[in-house]
Amino acid sequence: MNYISFLLVIFLLPFSFSSRLPPPHKQPFTKIYAFGDSFTDTGNTHSTTGPYAFGSVSNPPYGTTFFHHPTNRYSDGRLVIDFLATTLSLPFLPPYLNQSSQSSSHGVNFAVAGSTALDHEVFVQHNITLDITPQSLGTELKWFNDYLEKKGCRKVGSAECRLALQGALFWVGEIGVNDYAYSFGSSLSPQFIQQQAVGNVISLLQEIIKRGAKHVVVQGLPLVGCLPLSLFLSSPEDRDSFGCSASINKLGSAHNSLLQNKLQELRTRYPKAIILYADYLRAHGTIMKSPKANGFVELFKACCGAGGGQYNFDIFNTCGSAEASRACSDPSKYVNWDGVHLTEATYRKVADMFFHGGYCQPSFDTFIRNKEE
């Protein structure tokens, strides 16, 4: 081999090798827009604006596990929405009420703790005083529209709108639990709440799809009857195979069935939009059926609460208050954090079920692979 041939081999070998390398990993999504209640809120609420009986979210021991300080998340650490961001290699979502232009470049979280699917005025008109949170799903939609307008997105299909929505995943966290809770024992029947709550979720989805949303994930309700608050308030005779409130879980199951039926109708109406259903109730149920296999020891007791006993829950002395300023020694072994919300360990497990365990319909893994292609 002469000198010139040798140089050609040396210089061309790297190019030949690199051509056989797989293409660089492409981010399937570059931003997330999230809606929902306290299961999704990453800081739109704080202690002075929290929902009824949960007005200490800005105090320790909230945030103790991951952040090591309160972040106004209703847990000891991260939520499902945080694990979603990490899965997509994105930063944690800033809350809408505390964002900067730089922090919102990868999306915004519009979820509000205590918010309802029904408008707040509905509860006011029926003299329901438990709903002290003025924000609702309608408020969150308005915030989203205001956000788009500030980005210059005023006309659907404009360059500004395409830029704001390009690469966006829309995440609609569970919402509706507060509607049922606030209206319990009132003139508003559970059937009315169900129809109106699901209807308002569908209305939100229609609006964001018309705006240009193409990829949407919608969570159902969890096993609300397994929360310490539900167990604390319900009759000991009202129990299902999980040991939870049978009547409340039955209500949640009916709610989710209606939601799934309406989502299927929406898919038919908007075939270009990909809409996933995240089965929170089934994921939560898997943990309750096989706690040890999923790393849990305590299913019903609140890690952070007061009163001790079977549930360690006192509605007048909830987590972060003077009487409940300390958490259990190992939150990762507890399903429940403060009596209504779950621990980071539970959210992590649920998120893994959503993203990799087949608890989304259609599959989240397939959803991501198709987006990358």
Short mmCIF file of C-alpha atoms in Angstrom, two decimals:
data_model
loop_
_atom_site.label_atom_id
_atom_site.label_comp_id
_atom_site.label_asym_id
_atom_site.label_seq_id
_atom_site.Cartn_x
_atom_site.Cartn_y
_atom_site.Cartn_z
CA MET A 1 0.00 0.00 0.00
CA ASN A 2 1.50 3.35 -1.02
CA TYR A 3 1.48 6.44 1.19
CA ILE A 4 -1.53 8.09 -0.53
CA SER A 5 -3.65 4.90 -0.25
CA PHE A 6 -2.74 4.64 3.43
CA LEU A 7 -3.91 8.22 4.07
CA LEU A 8 -7.18 7.57 2.25
CA VAL A 9 -7.87 4.55 4.45
CA ILE A 10 -7.07 6.52 7.61
CA PHE A 11 -9.32 9.44 6.68
CA LEU A 12 -12.22 7.45 5.23
CA LEU A 13 -12.38 4.78 7.94
CA PRO A 14 -14.07 7.06 10.53
CA PHE A 15 -16.68 8.14 7.98
CA SER A 16 -17.39 4.55 7.00
CA PHE A 17 -17.71 3.55 10.67
CA SER A 18 -19.93 6.49 11.58
CA SER A 19 -22.32 5.68 8.76
CA ARG A 20 -23.09 2.41 10.52
CA LEU A 21 -23.87 4.06 13.85
CA PRO A 22 -27.54 4.43 14.86
CA PRO A 23 -28.97 7.94 14.44
CA PRO A 24 -28.77 10.17 17.53
CA HIS A 25 -31.67 9.84 19.97
CA LYS A 26 -34.45 12.23 19.17
CA GLN A 27 -36.63 13.65 21.93
CA PRO A 28 -40.21 12.53 21.23
CA PHE A 29 -41.57 15.62 22.99
CA THR A 30 -39.99 18.97 23.77
CA LYS A 31 -42.65 20.32 26.11
CA ILE A 32 -45.54 19.26 28.36
CA TYR A 33 -48.75 21.12 29.17
CA ALA A 34 -50.44 19.69 32.26
CA PHE A 35 -53.89 20.09 33.82
CA GLY A 36 -55.50 18.57 36.91
CA ASP A 37 -55.71 18.88 40.68
CA SER A 38 -53.40 18.23 43.67
CA PHE A 39 -52.22 14.91 42.22
CA THR A 40 -50.57 16.95 39.44
CA ASP A 41 -50.05 20.46 40.89
CA THR A 42 -46.35 21.33 41.20
CA GLY A 43 -46.79 24.67 42.95
CA ASN A 44 -49.81 26.69 41.84
CA THR A 45 -51.09 26.29 45.40
CA HIS A 46 -49.45 27.07 48.74
CA SER A 47 -50.50 26.93 52.37
CA THR A 48 -52.71 30.02 52.29
CA THR A 49 -54.56 28.92 49.15
CA GLY A 50 -54.76 25.17 49.78
CA PRO A 51 -57.98 23.15 49.67
CA TYR A 52 -60.21 22.60 52.69
CA ALA A 53 -58.36 20.97 55.64
CA PHE A 54 -55.07 20.83 53.71
CA GLY A 55 -53.58 24.25 54.31
CA SER A 56 -50.00 23.39 55.29
CA VAL A 57 -48.42 22.24 52.02
CA SER A 58 -45.72 24.91 52.30
CA ASN A 59 -44.54 23.42 55.61
CA PRO A 60 -42.26 20.48 56.36
CA PRO A 61 -42.39 17.52 56.13
CA TYR A 62 -43.84 18.05 52.63
CA GLY A 63 -41.06 17.53 50.09
CA THR A 64 -38.82 15.71 52.54
CA THR A 65 -37.90 12.71 50.37
CA PHE A 66 -36.56 14.15 47.12
CA PHE A 67 -36.39 17.94 47.30
CA HIS A 68 -35.60 17.99 51.05
CA HIS A 69 -37.84 21.03 51.47
CA PRO A 70 -41.48 21.89 50.69
CA THR A 71 -42.17 22.71 47.03
CA ASN A 72 -45.98 23.04 47.37
CA ARG A 73 -46.39 19.53 45.97
CA TYR A 74 -48.84 17.45 48.00
CA SER A 75 -46.42 14.61 48.67
CA ASP A 76 -43.09 13.83 50.26
CA GLY A 77 -41.44 14.16 46.84
CA ARG A 78 -42.13 13.83 43.15
CA LEU A 79 -45.49 13.28 41.44
CA VAL A 80 -46.39 11.29 38.32
CA ILE A 81 -45.99 14.46 36.24
CA ASP A 82 -42.40 14.81 37.52
CA PHE A 83 -41.57 11.24 36.54
CA LEU A 84 -43.12 11.93 33.13
CA ALA A 85 -40.78 14.88 32.64
CA THR A 86 -37.77 12.76 33.62
CA THR A 87 -38.87 9.95 31.28
CA LEU A 88 -39.01 12.45 28.41
CA SER A 89 -35.63 14.00 29.40
CA LEU A 90 -37.31 17.30 30.22
CA PRO A 91 -36.99 19.54 33.30
CA PHE A 92 -39.72 19.56 35.94
CA LEU A 93 -42.72 21.64 34.89
CA PRO A 94 -42.98 25.13 36.37
CA PRO A 95 -46.38 26.04 37.85
CA TYR A 96 -48.27 28.60 35.76
CA LEU A 97 -48.42 31.08 38.65
CA ASN A 98 -44.66 30.93 39.20
CA GLN A 99 -43.00 30.70 35.82
CA SER A 100 -40.40 32.62 33.86
CA SER A 101 -40.01 32.82 30.10
CA GLN A 102 -36.97 30.57 30.35
CA SER A 103 -38.52 27.98 32.68
CA SER A 104 -41.67 27.69 30.56
CA SER A 105 -39.83 26.85 27.33
CA HIS A 106 -40.40 23.14 28.06
CA GLY A 107 -44.03 23.53 29.07
CA VAL A 108 -46.22 24.71 31.93
CA ASN A 109 -48.27 23.08 34.67
CA PHE A 110 -51.77 24.56 34.99
CA ALA A 111 -53.01 22.04 37.61
CA VAL A 112 -54.36 23.46 40.89
CA ALA A 113 -54.77 21.60 44.18
CA GLY A 114 -58.41 21.63 45.25
CA SER A 115 -59.68 22.44 41.76
CA THR A 116 -62.81 20.86 40.36
CA ALA A 117 -64.02 19.69 36.97
CA LEU A 118 -67.22 21.69 37.51
CA ASP A 119 -67.04 25.47 37.68
CA HIS A 120 -66.67 26.84 41.19
CA GLU A 121 -69.90 28.83 40.73
CA VAL A 122 -71.91 25.58 40.63
CA PHE A 123 -70.89 24.83 44.21
CA VAL A 124 -71.52 28.41 45.31
CA GLN A 125 -75.01 28.36 43.83
CA HIS A 126 -75.82 25.19 45.80
CA ASN A 127 -74.40 26.61 49.06
CA ILE A 128 -71.58 24.08 49.17
CA THR A 129 -68.97 25.73 51.37
CA LEU A 130 -66.30 23.00 51.32
CA ASP A 131 -65.13 24.20 47.90
CA ILE A 132 -62.90 27.08 48.98
CA THR A 133 -60.72 26.80 45.85
CA PRO A 134 -62.03 29.21 43.20
CA GLN A 135 -60.10 27.56 40.36
CA SER A 136 -61.61 24.84 38.21
CA LEU A 137 -60.78 23.05 34.98
CA GLY A 138 -62.29 26.03 33.18
CA THR A 139 -59.80 28.32 34.95
CA GLU A 140 -56.92 26.10 33.87
CA LEU A 141 -58.12 26.23 30.25
CA LYS A 142 -58.31 30.03 30.47
CA TRP A 143 -54.76 30.14 31.85
CA PHE A 144 -53.62 27.97 28.94
CA ASN A 145 -55.28 30.26 26.41
CA ASP A 146 -53.78 33.33 28.13
CA TYR A 147 -50.37 31.67 28.02
CA LEU A 148 -50.70 31.01 24.29
CA GLU A 149 -51.74 34.60 23.66
CA LYS A 150 -48.65 35.86 25.47
CA LYS A 151 -46.67 33.65 23.10
CA GLY A 152 -48.33 35.46 20.19
CA CYS A 153 -50.64 32.53 19.43
CA ARG A 154 -53.95 34.22 18.69
CA LYS A 155 -55.04 32.52 15.48
CA VAL A 156 -55.19 28.74 15.17
CA GLY A 157 -52.65 27.52 12.65
CA SER A 158 -50.49 30.63 12.78
CA ALA A 159 -46.69 30.34 12.93
CA GLU A 160 -46.77 31.44 16.58
CA CYS A 161 -49.31 28.74 17.46
CA ARG A 162 -47.38 26.07 15.62
CA LEU A 163 -44.26 27.05 17.55
CA ALA A 164 -46.07 26.98 20.91
CA LEU A 165 -47.65 23.57 20.23
CA GLN A 166 -44.88 21.88 18.27
CA GLY A 167 -43.55 18.84 20.11
CA ALA A 168 -46.10 19.22 22.93
CA LEU A 169 -47.54 16.42 25.02
CA PHE A 170 -50.78 17.32 26.81
CA TRP A 171 -51.26 15.60 30.16
CA VAL A 172 -54.68 15.79 31.81
CA GLY A 173 -54.21 14.50 35.33
CA GLU A 174 -57.01 12.98 37.32
CA ILE A 175 -59.73 15.48 38.18
CA GLY A 176 -63.20 15.00 39.63
CA VAL A 177 -62.37 13.61 43.06
CA ASN A 178 -62.88 17.05 44.63
CA ASP A 179 -66.25 17.42 42.91
CA TYR A 180 -67.53 14.25 44.55
CA ALA A 181 -65.98 15.12 47.92
CA TYR A 182 -67.28 18.68 48.09
CA SER A 183 -70.80 17.70 47.03
CA PHE A 184 -71.15 14.72 49.38
CA GLY A 185 -74.48 14.99 51.23
CA SER A 186 -75.57 18.03 49.20
CA SER A 187 -78.37 18.51 46.69
CA LEU A 188 -75.96 17.60 43.87
CA SER A 189 -76.22 13.87 43.21
CA PRO A 190 -73.17 11.73 42.35
CA GLN A 191 -74.80 10.98 39.00
CA PHE A 192 -75.02 14.71 38.23
CA ILE A 193 -71.38 15.19 39.24
CA GLN A 194 -70.31 12.26 37.08
CA GLN A 195 -72.03 13.50 33.94
CA GLN A 196 -70.90 17.11 34.39
CA ALA A 197 -67.33 16.30 35.44
CA VAL A 198 -66.68 13.91 32.55
CA GLY A 199 -68.43 16.33 30.19
CA ASN A 200 -66.13 19.16 31.25
CA VAL A 201 -63.02 17.03 30.79
CA ILE A 202 -64.19 16.20 27.27
CA SER A 203 -64.90 19.89 26.61
CA LEU A 204 -61.34 20.77 27.66
CA LEU A 205 -59.96 18.08 25.37
CA GLN A 206 -62.02 19.37 22.45
CA GLU A 207 -60.73 22.89 23.01
CA ILE A 208 -57.06 21.94 23.15
CA ILE A 209 -57.40 19.63 20.12
CA LYS A 210 -59.01 22.47 18.17
CA ARG A 211 -56.08 24.62 19.27
CA GLY A 212 -53.72 22.09 17.71
CA ALA A 213 -53.01 19.42 20.35
CA LYS A 214 -52.11 16.12 18.69
CA HIS A 215 -50.83 13.97 21.57
CA VAL A 216 -52.88 13.73 24.75
CA VAL A 217 -52.85 11.50 27.84
CA VAL A 218 -55.89 11.50 30.14
CA GLN A 219 -55.78 9.94 33.60
CA GLY A 220 -58.75 8.26 35.21
CA LEU A 221 -59.54 8.44 38.92
CA PRO A 222 -57.53 6.31 41.39
CA LEU A 223 -59.04 4.05 44.07
CA VAL A 224 -60.39 7.00 46.05
CA GLY A 225 -62.09 4.62 48.48
CA CYS A 226 -58.65 3.40 49.61
CA LEU A 227 -57.51 6.83 50.83
CA PRO A 228 -57.41 7.27 54.63
CA LEU A 229 -59.88 10.17 54.42
CA SER A 230 -62.44 7.92 52.71
CA LEU A 231 -61.88 5.12 55.19
CA PHE A 232 -62.03 7.55 58.11
CA LEU A 233 -65.42 8.90 56.98
CA SER A 234 -67.08 5.73 55.68
CA SER A 235 -68.81 2.96 57.59
CA PRO A 236 -66.69 -0.08 58.58
CA GLU A 237 -69.34 -2.24 56.86
CA ASP A 238 -68.72 -0.42 53.57
CA ARG A 239 -65.67 -2.41 52.46
CA ASP A 240 -64.61 -4.15 49.24
CA SER A 241 -62.06 -6.86 48.51
CA PHE A 242 -59.23 -4.33 48.95
CA GLY A 243 -60.50 -3.42 52.42
CA CYS A 244 -61.50 0.02 51.06
CA SER A 245 -64.78 1.90 50.81
CA ALA A 246 -66.83 -0.16 48.37
CA SER A 247 -69.34 2.58 47.58
CA ILE A 248 -66.68 5.21 46.83
CA ASN A 249 -64.62 2.87 44.64
CA LYS A 250 -67.77 1.83 42.78
CA LEU A 251 -68.45 5.50 42.08
CA GLY A 252 -64.89 5.98 40.78
CA SER A 253 -65.14 2.92 38.56
CA ALA A 254 -68.40 4.18 37.00
CA HIS A 255 -66.80 7.59 36.46
CA ASN A 256 -63.83 6.00 34.67
CA SER A 257 -66.06 3.83 32.49
CA LEU A 258 -67.99 6.86 31.29
CA LEU A 259 -64.75 8.77 30.70
CA GLN A 260 -63.32 5.94 28.58
CA ASN A 261 -66.48 5.73 26.49
CA LYS A 262 -66.38 9.47 25.86
CA LEU A 263 -62.68 9.31 24.97
CA GLN A 264 -63.44 6.67 22.36
CA GLU A 265 -66.08 8.95 20.84
CA LEU A 266 -63.50 11.75 20.82
CA ARG A 267 -60.97 9.55 19.00
CA THR A 268 -63.57 8.89 16.30
CA ARG A 269 -64.34 12.60 16.01
CA TYR A 270 -60.68 13.64 15.88
CA PRO A 271 -58.80 10.76 14.20
CA LYS A 272 -55.60 12.81 13.79
CA ALA A 273 -55.29 13.26 17.56
CA ILE A 274 -53.69 10.42 19.54
CA ILE A 275 -55.49 10.12 22.89
CA LEU A 276 -54.27 7.75 25.60
CA TYR A 277 -56.16 6.72 28.71
CA ALA A 278 -53.99 6.20 31.80
CA ASP A 279 -55.77 3.64 33.99
CA TYR A 280 -55.06 5.03 37.46
CA LEU A 281 -57.64 2.81 39.16
CA ARG A 282 -56.11 -0.39 37.77
CA ALA A 283 -52.55 0.72 38.61
CA HIS A 284 -53.58 1.67 42.15
CA GLY A 285 -55.44 -1.63 42.43
CA THR A 286 -52.36 -3.61 41.42
CA ILE A 287 -50.45 -2.04 44.31
CA MET A 288 -53.26 -2.77 46.74
CA LYS A 289 -53.52 -6.41 45.59
CA SER A 290 -49.79 -7.10 45.78
CA PRO A 291 -48.23 -4.57 48.15
CA LYS A 292 -45.12 -6.55 49.10
CA ALA A 293 -44.31 -7.34 45.48
CA ASN A 294 -44.40 -3.59 44.83
CA GLY A 295 -42.34 -2.67 47.88
CA PHE A 296 -45.08 -1.50 50.26
CA VAL A 297 -45.86 -2.48 53.84
CA GLU A 298 -48.48 0.05 54.99
CA LEU A 299 -51.57 0.34 52.77
CA PHE A 300 -54.03 2.42 54.78
CA LYS A 301 -52.18 4.53 57.31
CA ALA A 302 -51.05 8.07 56.43
CA CYS A 303 -47.28 8.48 56.66
CA CYS A 304 -47.77 12.12 57.69
CA GLY A 305 -50.79 12.67 59.92
CA ALA A 306 -52.04 12.80 63.48
CA GLY A 307 -54.07 10.65 65.81
CA GLY A 308 -52.33 7.32 65.29
CA GLY A 309 -54.71 4.38 65.16
CA GLN A 310 -55.66 2.49 62.04
CA TYR A 311 -55.34 5.42 59.64
CA ASN A 312 -53.19 8.03 61.46
CA PHE A 313 -55.53 10.65 60.09
CA ASP A 314 -57.29 13.60 61.72
CA ILE A 315 -59.10 15.93 59.35
CA PHE A 316 -58.56 18.84 61.76
CA ASN A 317 -54.81 18.18 62.12
CA THR A 318 -53.47 17.25 58.71
CA CYS A 319 -49.87 16.97 57.56
CA GLY A 320 -47.73 20.05 58.10
CA SER A 321 -49.85 21.39 60.94
CA ALA A 322 -48.50 21.74 64.47
CA GLU A 323 -49.98 18.38 65.45
CA ALA A 324 -48.64 16.62 62.35
CA SER A 325 -45.21 18.11 61.80
CA ARG A 326 -43.35 14.81 61.53
CA ALA A 327 -43.63 12.03 58.99
CA CYS A 328 -43.07 8.28 59.29
CA SER A 329 -39.46 7.11 59.25
CA ASP A 330 -39.68 5.45 55.81
CA PRO A 331 -42.27 6.95 53.43
CA SER A 332 -41.22 4.52 50.68
CA LYS A 333 -43.04 1.73 52.55
CA TYR A 334 -46.30 3.69 52.71
CA VAL A 335 -48.85 4.02 49.91
CA ASN A 336 -50.50 7.10 51.45
CA TRP A 337 -48.72 10.31 52.35
CA ASP A 338 -51.13 12.68 54.11
CA GLY A 339 -54.51 10.95 54.04
CA VAL A 340 -55.59 12.11 50.58
CA HIS A 341 -52.40 12.17 48.54
CA LEU A 342 -49.88 9.44 47.81
CA THR A 343 -46.19 9.05 48.57
CA GLU A 344 -43.45 9.58 46.01
CA ALA A 345 -42.86 5.81 46.06
CA THR A 346 -46.47 5.21 45.03
CA TYR A 347 -46.36 7.87 42.32
CA ARG A 348 -43.12 6.37 41.02
CA LYS A 349 -44.68 2.91 40.83
CA VAL A 350 -47.85 4.22 39.15
CA ALA A 351 -45.77 6.23 36.66
CA ASP A 352 -43.75 3.13 35.77
CA MET A 353 -46.98 1.20 35.21
CA PHE A 354 -48.25 3.98 32.95
CA PHE A 355 -45.06 4.35 30.93
CA HIS A 356 -43.76 0.77 30.76
CA GLY A 357 -46.32 -1.57 32.31
CA GLY A 358 -49.18 -1.41 29.83
CA TYR A 359 -51.51 0.61 32.05
CA CYS A 360 -52.13 3.14 29.28
CA GLN A 361 -54.48 2.38 26.40
CA PRO A 362 -53.02 2.49 23.78
CA SER A 363 -49.54 1.59 25.08
CA PHE A 364 -47.37 4.52 26.19
CA ASP A 365 -44.20 2.75 24.99
CA THR A 366 -45.70 2.31 21.52
CA PHE A 367 -46.95 5.89 21.64
CA ILE A 368 -43.36 7.11 22.25
CA ARG A 369 -41.80 4.84 19.61
CA ASN A 370 -44.27 5.99 16.98
CA LYS A 371 -43.59 9.62 17.88
CA GLU A 372 -39.83 9.10 17.49
CA GLU A 373 -40.17 7.57 14.01
#
